[in-house]
Amino acid sequence: MQKIKAIRIEKTGGPETMALREVELAGPKPGEVQVRAKAIGINFIDTYHRSGLYPVALPSGIGMEAAGTVEAVGDGVTHLKAGDRVAYASGPIGAYAEMHNVNAGTVAKIPAGVSDEAAAAMMLKGMTAQFLLRQTFRVEKGQTILWHAAAGGVGLIACQWAKHLGATVIGTTSSAEKAALARAHGCDHVIDYTTEDVAARVKEITGGRKVPVVYDGVGKATFMGSLDSLAPLGLLVSFGNASGPVTGVDLGILAQKGSLFVTRPTMFHYMAKTPTAFQEMAAELFDVVAKGAVKIEVNQRYALGEAAKAHMDLEARKTTGASVLVP
């Protein structure tokens, strides 16, 4: 056992429920590695765990991704050793800490030329972009797609990646500043969803055809507009709840609006498809970053003890791109 500093929550609620504590950390169990964090990624899923939207057993740590160095390896781990630069984006939650024990099978070595901050910022968001663009709906050259919150952490990565794949990318944002950011990161068209009718603009941009897929991490506020932006037989990929969860949906509306499909995927099911799925997804992500097709930009940095402020900024839409905690 050794003492470390970590963010803990003892009850669900707002950002104020998080506190920096001194806790004891055991060595890694068989199949685990212990990672000393150099940078810790901040993601919307963390706010869901904190608020109780996604229930966790309390008291609990928080956080899903970080980058750093391997301190120790558990029995049975052969592909990693102490001193390796690594990044992860998986459970058990508790990445908001100086050190954390994680499943070695969901830890990837960081290639040369990729910084710790970039690796911490890219894993969960970039792996999310990977499964959404390459697996949930395989985006192909010549297609037009709609991505909500294009200036967000996942959005900036995904829009660059979709553009690299040859798609025409329509993004939505909430301000002129974020619209400029989205354009600089792959969006061919940007819609301000606070002042414009998204579905009407999508119809106008596509000459009435609409789009085969909408990626919606916003949730409640954009759900109907997303459905109305889809071409017949189109797919709505609902992967987040930034504005609150979608509830009370009459499935008949999918028939009325064009025999539409809706899916609510999670990265962890895609990572678990095969024993090598995580490493394959990570390899494809690192490849597009190494090529320069996708640039990872860390626009906000906070000390570990400033986790509450980081969450307040994230939920108030004050952030762009990626945010990290620095232990």
PDB file of C-alpha atoms in Angstrom, residues 1-224:
ATOM      1  CA  MET A   1       0.000   0.000   0.000  1.00  0.00           C
ATOM      2  CA  GLN A   2       1.108   3.541  -0.694  1.00  0.00           C
ATOM      3  CA  LYS A   3      -0.523   6.896  -0.121  1.00  0.00           C
ATOM      4  CA  ILE A   4      -1.552   9.010  -3.108  1.00  0.00           C
ATOM      5  CA  LYS A   5      -3.781  11.993  -3.769  1.00  0.00           C
ATOM      6  CA  ALA A   6      -7.009  11.325  -5.667  1.00  0.00           C
ATOM      7  CA  ILE A   7     -10.389  12.892  -6.328  1.00  0.00           C
ATOM      8  CA  ARG A   8     -13.216  11.089  -4.519  1.00  0.00           C
ATOM      9  CA  ILE A   9     -16.996  11.418  -4.477  1.00  0.00           C
ATOM     10  CA  GLU A  10     -19.022  10.219  -1.488  1.00  0.00           C
ATOM     11  CA  LYS A  11     -22.416  11.230  -2.880  1.00  0.00           C
ATOM     12  CA  THR A  12     -23.756  12.096  -6.311  1.00  0.00           C
ATOM     13  CA  GLY A  13     -24.558  15.655  -7.285  1.00  0.00           C
ATOM     14  CA  GLY A  14     -22.835  18.749  -8.625  1.00  0.00           C
ATOM     15  CA  PRO A  15     -19.129  19.489  -9.030  1.00  0.00           C
ATOM     16  CA  GLU A  16     -18.892  20.375  -5.347  1.00  0.00           C
ATOM     17  CA  THR A  17     -19.274  16.688  -4.447  1.00  0.00           C
ATOM     18  CA  MET A  18     -15.719  16.050  -5.646  1.00  0.00           C
ATOM     19  CA  ALA A  19     -12.866  16.434  -3.155  1.00  0.00           C
ATOM     20  CA  LEU A  20      -9.128  15.838  -3.234  1.00  0.00           C
ATOM     21  CA  ARG A  21      -8.251  13.169  -0.654  1.00  0.00           C
ATOM     22  CA  GLU A  22      -5.221  11.226   0.461  1.00  0.00           C
ATOM     23  CA  VAL A  23      -5.994   7.556  -0.114  1.00  0.00           C
ATOM     24  CA  GLU A  24      -4.166   4.249  -0.022  1.00  0.00           C
ATOM     25  CA  LEU A  25      -3.432   2.431  -3.272  1.00  0.00           C
ATOM     26  CA  ALA A  26      -2.591  -1.263  -3.368  1.00  0.00           C
ATOM     27  CA  GLY A  27      -0.277  -2.803  -5.942  1.00  0.00           C
ATOM     28  CA  PRO A  28      -1.701  -4.014  -9.260  1.00  0.00           C
ATOM     29  CA  LYS A  29      -3.647  -7.267  -9.268  1.00  0.00           C
ATOM     30  CA  PRO A  30      -2.994 -10.023 -11.824  1.00  0.00           C
ATOM     31  CA  GLY A  31      -3.730  -8.663 -15.295  1.00  0.00           C
ATOM     32  CA  GLU A  32      -3.428  -5.041 -14.161  1.00  0.00           C
ATOM     33  CA  VAL A  33      -0.833  -2.307 -14.481  1.00  0.00           C
ATOM     34  CA  GLN A  34      -0.247   0.625 -12.169  1.00  0.00           C
ATOM     35  CA  VAL A  35       0.067   3.910 -14.059  1.00  0.00           C
ATOM     36  CA  ARG A  36       1.527   7.128 -12.637  1.00  0.00           C
ATOM     37  CA  ALA A  37      -0.419   9.894 -14.341  1.00  0.00           C
ATOM     38  CA  LYS A  38       1.292  12.734 -16.185  1.00  0.00           C
ATOM     39  CA  ALA A  39      -1.971  14.060 -17.618  1.00  0.00           C
ATOM     40  CA  ILE A  40      -5.603  13.050 -17.019  1.00  0.00           C
ATOM     41  CA  GLY A  41      -8.393  13.429 -19.548  1.00  0.00           C
ATOM     42  CA  ILE A  42     -11.673  15.137 -18.621  1.00  0.00           C
ATOM     43  CA  ASN A  43     -14.827  13.882 -20.345  1.00  0.00           C
ATOM     44  CA  PHE A  44     -18.591  14.317 -20.204  1.00  0.00           C
ATOM     45  CA  ILE A  45     -18.983  10.733 -19.013  1.00  0.00           C
ATOM     46  CA  ASP A  46     -17.211  11.833 -15.829  1.00  0.00           C
ATOM     47  CA  THR A  47     -20.028  14.297 -15.134  1.00  0.00           C
ATOM     48  CA  TYR A  48     -22.555  11.486 -15.644  1.00  0.00           C
ATOM     49  CA  HIS A  49     -20.797   9.350 -13.028  1.00  0.00           C
ATOM     50  CA  ARG A  50     -20.575  12.313 -10.651  1.00  0.00           C
ATOM     51  CA  SER A  51     -24.214  13.336 -11.055  1.00  0.00           C
ATOM     52  CA  GLY A  52     -25.594   9.809 -10.770  1.00  0.00           C
ATOM     53  CA  LEU A  53     -26.925   9.661 -14.344  1.00  0.00           C
ATOM     54  CA  TYR A  54     -24.635   6.655 -14.764  1.00  0.00           C
ATOM     55  CA  PRO A  55     -24.732   4.989 -11.315  1.00  0.00           C
ATOM     56  CA  VAL A  56     -21.504   4.037  -9.571  1.00  0.00           C
ATOM     57  CA  ALA A  57     -20.920   2.384  -6.204  1.00  0.00           C
ATOM     58  CA  LEU A  58     -20.114   5.051  -3.608  1.00  0.00           C
ATOM     59  CA  PRO A  59     -17.724   6.211  -2.307  1.00  0.00           C
ATOM     60  CA  SER A  60     -15.882   6.232  -5.608  1.00  0.00           C
ATOM     61  CA  GLY A  61     -13.038   7.634  -7.601  1.00  0.00           C
ATOM     62  CA  ILE A  62     -13.823   9.327 -10.889  1.00  0.00           C
ATOM     63  CA  GLY A  63     -12.304   9.568 -14.354  1.00  0.00           C
ATOM     64  CA  MET A  64     -11.747   7.139 -17.222  1.00  0.00           C
ATOM     65  CA  GLU A  65      -8.551   8.148 -19.030  1.00  0.00           C
ATOM     66  CA  ALA A  66      -4.999   9.219 -18.393  1.00  0.00           C
ATOM     67  CA  ALA A  67      -1.496   9.017 -19.790  1.00  0.00           C
ATOM     68  CA  GLY A  68       1.724   8.459 -17.911  1.00  0.00           C
ATOM     69  CA  THR A  69       4.256   5.797 -17.089  1.00  0.00           C
ATOM     70  CA  VAL A  70       3.917   2.242 -15.863  1.00  0.00           C
ATOM     71  CA  GLU A  71       4.989   1.989 -12.218  1.00  0.00           C
ATOM     72  CA  ALA A  72       4.372  -1.722 -11.760  1.00  0.00           C
ATOM     73  CA  VAL A  73       2.787  -4.674 -13.546  1.00  0.00           C
ATOM     74  CA  GLY A  74       0.634  -7.421 -12.110  1.00  0.00           C
ATOM     75  CA  ASP A  75       1.118 -11.131 -12.633  1.00  0.00           C
ATOM     76  CA  GLY A  76       0.473 -12.324 -16.164  1.00  0.00           C
ATOM     77  CA  VAL A  77       1.183  -8.994 -17.855  1.00  0.00           C
ATOM     78  CA  THR A  78       3.839  -9.504 -20.534  1.00  0.00           C
ATOM     79  CA  HIS A  79       3.346  -6.737 -23.107  1.00  0.00           C
ATOM     80  CA  LEU A  80       4.082  -3.862 -20.705  1.00  0.00           C
ATOM     81  CA  LYS A  81       6.889  -3.131 -18.274  1.00  0.00           C
ATOM     82  CA  ALA A  82       7.793  -0.495 -15.693  1.00  0.00           C
ATOM     83  CA  GLY A  83       8.805   2.761 -17.359  1.00  0.00           C
ATOM     84  CA  ASP A  84       6.676   2.337 -20.509  1.00  0.00           C
ATOM     85  CA  ARG A  85       4.810   5.460 -21.639  1.00  0.00           C
ATOM     86  CA  VAL A  86       1.168   4.455 -21.856  1.00  0.00           C
ATOM     87  CA  ALA A  87      -2.385   5.746 -22.097  1.00  0.00           C
ATOM     88  CA  TYR A  88      -5.717   4.179 -21.236  1.00  0.00           C
ATOM     89  CA  ALA A  89      -9.420   4.874 -21.550  1.00  0.00           C
ATOM     90  CA  SER A  90     -11.270   2.288 -19.540  1.00  0.00           C
ATOM     91  CA  GLY A  91     -12.440   1.252 -16.132  1.00  0.00           C
ATOM     92  CA  PRO A  92     -12.292   0.866 -13.291  1.00  0.00           C
ATOM     93  CA  ILE A  93     -13.050   4.537 -12.861  1.00  0.00           C
ATOM     94  CA  GLY A  94     -10.601   6.506 -10.780  1.00  0.00           C
ATOM     95  CA  ALA A  95      -8.233   8.185 -13.245  1.00  0.00           C
ATOM     96  CA  TYR A  96      -8.453  11.507 -11.381  1.00  0.00           C
ATOM     97  CA  ALA A  97      -5.503  10.446  -9.222  1.00  0.00           C
ATOM     98  CA  GLU A  98      -1.740  10.551  -9.033  1.00  0.00           C
ATOM     99  CA  MET A  99      -1.698   6.808  -9.753  1.00  0.00           C
ATOM    100  CA  HIS A 100      -4.310   4.269 -10.789  1.00  0.00           C
ATOM    101  CA  ASN A 101      -4.522   0.520 -11.379  1.00  0.00           C
ATOM    102  CA  VAL A 102      -6.131  -0.461 -14.689  1.00  0.00           C
ATOM    103  CA  ASN A 103      -6.715  -3.537 -16.843  1.00  0.00           C
ATOM    104  CA  ALA A 104      -3.544  -4.089 -18.864  1.00  0.00           C
ATOM    105  CA  GLY A 105      -5.593  -5.204 -21.856  1.00  0.00           C
ATOM    106  CA  THR A 106      -6.971  -1.692 -22.266  1.00  0.00           C
ATOM    107  CA  VAL A 107      -3.646   0.115 -21.992  1.00  0.00           C
ATOM    108  CA  ALA A 108      -1.819   1.248 -25.132  1.00  0.00           C
ATOM    109  CA  LYS A 109       1.808   2.290 -25.518  1.00  0.00           C
ATOM    110  CA  ILE A 110       2.181   5.915 -26.590  1.00  0.00           C
ATOM    111  CA  PRO A 111       4.167   6.218 -29.826  1.00  0.00           C
ATOM    112  CA  ALA A 112       7.124   8.552 -30.075  1.00  0.00           C
ATOM    113  CA  GLY A 113       6.155  12.067 -31.030  1.00  0.00           C
ATOM    114  CA  VAL A 114       2.861  12.048 -29.118  1.00  0.00           C
ATOM    115  CA  SER A 115       2.922  14.040 -25.875  1.00  0.00           C
ATOM    116  CA  ASP A 116       1.470  12.827 -22.592  1.00  0.00           C
ATOM    117  CA  GLU A 117      -1.153  15.597 -22.672  1.00  0.00           C
ATOM    118  CA  ALA A 118      -2.187  14.737 -26.224  1.00  0.00           C
ATOM    119  CA  ALA A 119      -2.385  11.036 -25.373  1.00  0.00           C
ATOM    120  CA  ALA A 120      -4.498  11.717 -22.287  1.00  0.00           C
ATOM    121  CA  ALA A 121      -6.750  14.013 -24.274  1.00  0.00           C
ATOM    122  CA  MET A 122      -7.167  11.701 -27.256  1.00  0.00           C
ATOM    123  CA  MET A 123      -7.880   8.282 -25.841  1.00  0.00           C
ATOM    124  CA  LEU A 124     -11.513   8.369 -24.746  1.00  0.00           C
ATOM    125  CA  LYS A 125     -12.557  11.034 -27.256  1.00  0.00           C
ATOM    126  CA  GLY A 126     -10.506   9.565 -30.096  1.00  0.00           C
ATOM    127  CA  MET A 127     -11.557   5.987 -29.419  1.00  0.00           C
ATOM    128  CA  THR A 128     -15.139   7.246 -29.338  1.00  0.00           C
ATOM    129  CA  ALA A 129     -14.632   8.877 -32.729  1.00  0.00           C
ATOM    130  CA  GLN A 130     -13.091   5.652 -34.015  1.00  0.00           C
ATOM    131  CA  PHE A 131     -15.976   3.361 -33.158  1.00  0.00           C
ATOM    132  CA  LEU A 132     -18.596   5.902 -34.225  1.00  0.00           C
ATOM    133  CA  LEU A 133     -17.041   6.740 -37.603  1.00  0.00           C
ATOM    134  CA  ARG A 134     -15.509   3.371 -38.440  1.00  0.00           C
ATOM    135  CA  GLN A 135     -17.869   0.859 -36.849  1.00  0.00           C
ATOM    136  CA  THR A 136     -21.289   2.150 -35.733  1.00  0.00           C
ATOM    137  CA  PHE A 137     -21.723   3.787 -39.148  1.00  0.00           C
ATOM    138  CA  ARG A 138     -18.777   3.370 -41.495  1.00  0.00           C
ATOM    139  CA  VAL A 139     -18.339   6.786 -43.065  1.00  0.00           C
ATOM    140  CA  GLU A 140     -17.280   6.637 -46.701  1.00  0.00           C
ATOM    141  CA  LYS A 141     -15.923   9.122 -49.217  1.00  0.00           C
ATOM    142  CA  GLY A 142     -18.643  11.238 -50.802  1.00  0.00           C
ATOM    143  CA  GLN A 143     -21.141  10.980 -47.948  1.00  0.00           C
ATOM    144  CA  THR A 144     -22.487  13.974 -46.041  1.00  0.00           C
ATOM    145  CA  ILE A 145     -22.789  13.657 -42.273  1.00  0.00           C
ATOM    146  CA  LEU A 146     -24.136  15.831 -39.454  1.00  0.00           C
ATOM    147  CA  TRP A 147     -22.178  16.135 -36.212  1.00  0.00           C
ATOM    148  CA  HIS A 148     -23.656  17.988 -33.234  1.00  0.00           C
ATOM    149  CA  ALA A 149     -21.353  19.944 -30.899  1.00  0.00           C
ATOM    150  CA  ALA A 150     -18.630  20.009 -33.521  1.00  0.00           C
ATOM    151  CA  ALA A 151     -16.375  22.215 -31.374  1.00  0.00           C
ATOM    152  CA  GLY A 152     -16.457  19.815 -28.431  1.00  0.00           C
ATOM    153  CA  GLY A 153     -13.708  17.402 -27.497  1.00  0.00           C
ATOM    154  CA  VAL A 154     -15.047  14.452 -29.504  1.00  0.00           C
ATOM    155  CA  GLY A 155     -16.369  16.721 -32.240  1.00  0.00           C
ATOM    156  CA  LEU A 156     -13.042  18.338 -33.103  1.00  0.00           C
ATOM    157  CA  ILE A 157     -11.395  14.931 -33.474  1.00  0.00           C
ATOM    158  CA  ALA A 158     -14.303  13.310 -35.315  1.00  0.00           C
ATOM    159  CA  CYS A 159     -14.844  16.135 -37.797  1.00  0.00           C
ATOM    160  CA  GLN A 160     -11.169  16.117 -38.782  1.00  0.00           C
ATOM    161  CA  TRP A 161     -11.296  12.341 -39.138  1.00  0.00           C
ATOM    162  CA  ALA A 162     -14.511  12.382 -41.186  1.00  0.00           C
ATOM    163  CA  LYS A 163     -13.019  15.008 -43.496  1.00  0.00           C
ATOM    164  CA  HIS A 164      -9.919  12.822 -43.867  1.00  0.00           C
ATOM    165  CA  LEU A 165     -12.225   9.967 -44.903  1.00  0.00           C
ATOM    166  CA  GLY A 166     -13.631  12.130 -47.694  1.00  0.00           C
ATOM    167  CA  ALA A 167     -16.981  13.069 -46.173  1.00  0.00           C
ATOM    168  CA  THR A 168     -18.702  16.439 -46.366  1.00  0.00           C
ATOM    169  CA  VAL A 169     -19.098  17.456 -42.735  1.00  0.00           C
ATOM    170  CA  ILE A 170     -21.939  19.576 -41.367  1.00  0.00           C
ATOM    171  CA  GLY A 171     -21.334  20.611 -37.778  1.00  0.00           C
ATOM    172  CA  THR A 172     -23.476  22.395 -35.211  1.00  0.00           C
ATOM    173  CA  THR A 173     -22.167  24.806 -32.589  1.00  0.00           C
ATOM    174  CA  SER A 174     -23.545  27.389 -30.178  1.00  0.00           C
ATOM    175  CA  SER A 175     -21.471  30.482 -31.001  1.00  0.00           C
ATOM    176  CA  ALA A 176     -19.528  32.258 -33.728  1.00  0.00           C
ATOM    177  CA  GLU A 177     -16.260  31.467 -31.936  1.00  0.00           C
ATOM    178  CA  LYS A 178     -17.038  27.762 -31.834  1.00  0.00           C
ATOM    179  CA  ALA A 179     -18.218  27.863 -35.448  1.00  0.00           C
ATOM    180  CA  ALA A 180     -14.818  29.201 -36.519  1.00  0.00           C
ATOM    181  CA  LEU A 181     -13.126  26.446 -34.519  1.00  0.00           C
ATOM    182  CA  ALA A 182     -15.310  23.786 -36.164  1.00  0.00           C
ATOM    183  CA  ARG A 183     -14.493  25.118 -39.646  1.00  0.00           C
ATOM    184  CA  ALA A 184     -10.803  24.985 -38.827  1.00  0.00           C
ATOM    185  CA  HIS A 185     -11.179  21.319 -37.865  1.00  0.00           C
ATOM    186  CA  GLY A 186     -12.888  19.795 -40.868  1.00  0.00           C
ATOM    187  CA  CYS A 187     -16.433  21.185 -41.005  1.00  0.00           C
ATOM    188  CA  ASP A 188     -17.544  22.252 -44.469  1.00  0.00           C
ATOM    189  CA  HIS A 189     -20.742  23.818 -43.116  1.00  0.00           C
ATOM    190  CA  VAL A 190     -21.535  25.033 -39.599  1.00  0.00           C
ATOM    191  CA  ILE A 191     -25.000  25.634 -38.153  1.00  0.00           C
ATOM    192  CA  ASP A 192     -25.602  27.692 -35.006  1.00  0.00           C
ATOM    193  CA  TYR A 193     -28.235  25.578 -33.292  1.00  0.00           C
ATOM    194  CA  THR A 194     -29.136  28.421 -30.924  1.00  0.00           C
ATOM    195  CA  THR A 195     -30.348  30.689 -33.741  1.00  0.00           C
ATOM    196  CA  GLU A 196     -30.950  28.436 -36.765  1.00  0.00           C
ATOM    197  CA  ASP A 197     -33.324  25.584 -37.565  1.00  0.00           C
ATOM    198  CA  VAL A 198     -30.857  22.717 -37.868  1.00  0.00           C
ATOM    199  CA  ALA A 199     -33.070  20.377 -39.917  1.00  0.00           C
ATOM    200  CA  ALA A 200     -34.065  23.141 -42.324  1.00  0.00           C
ATOM    201  CA  ARG A 201     -30.429  24.129 -42.853  1.00  0.00           C
ATOM    202  CA  VAL A 202     -29.382  20.499 -43.381  1.00  0.00           C
ATOM    203  CA  LYS A 203     -32.101  20.116 -45.991  1.00  0.00           C
ATOM    204  CA  GLU A 204     -30.939  23.313 -47.679  1.00  0.00           C
ATOM    205  CA  ILE A 205     -27.249  22.321 -47.638  1.00  0.00           C
ATOM    206  CA  THR A 206     -27.973  18.870 -49.082  1.00  0.00           C
ATOM    207  CA  GLY A 207     -30.392  20.044 -51.747  1.00  0.00           C
ATOM    208  CA  GLY A 208     -33.282  18.306 -49.987  1.00  0.00           C
ATOM    209  CA  ARG A 209     -31.593  14.916 -49.675  1.00  0.00           C
ATOM    210  CA  LYS A 210     -30.719  15.263 -45.968  1.00  0.00           C
ATOM    211  CA  VAL A 211     -28.047  12.980 -44.468  1.00  0.00           C
ATOM    212  CA  PRO A 212     -27.627   9.222 -43.946  1.00  0.00           C
ATOM    213  CA  VAL A 213     -26.272   9.615 -40.414  1.00  0.00           C
ATOM    214  CA  VAL A 214     -26.442  12.098 -37.549  1.00  0.00           C
ATOM    215  CA  TYR A 215     -24.009  11.876 -34.650  1.00  0.00           C
ATOM    216  CA  ASP A 216     -25.671  13.376 -31.586  1.00  0.00           C
ATOM    217  CA  GLY A 217     -23.892  13.674 -28.261  1.00  0.00           C
ATOM    218  CA  VAL A 218     -26.175  16.475 -27.056  1.00  0.00           C
ATOM    219  CA  GLY A 219     -29.305  14.442 -26.384  1.00  0.00           C
ATOM    220  CA  LYS A 220     -32.613  15.918 -25.311  1.00  0.00           C
ATOM    221  CA  ALA A 221     -32.255  19.362 -26.917  1.00  0.00           C
ATOM    222  CA  THR A 222     -31.310  18.077 -30.380  1.00  0.00           C
ATOM    223  CA  PHE A 223     -33.107  14.739 -30.666  1.00  0.00           C
ATOM    224  CA  MET A 224     -36.066  15.813 -32.821  1.00  0.00           C
TER     225      MET A 224
END
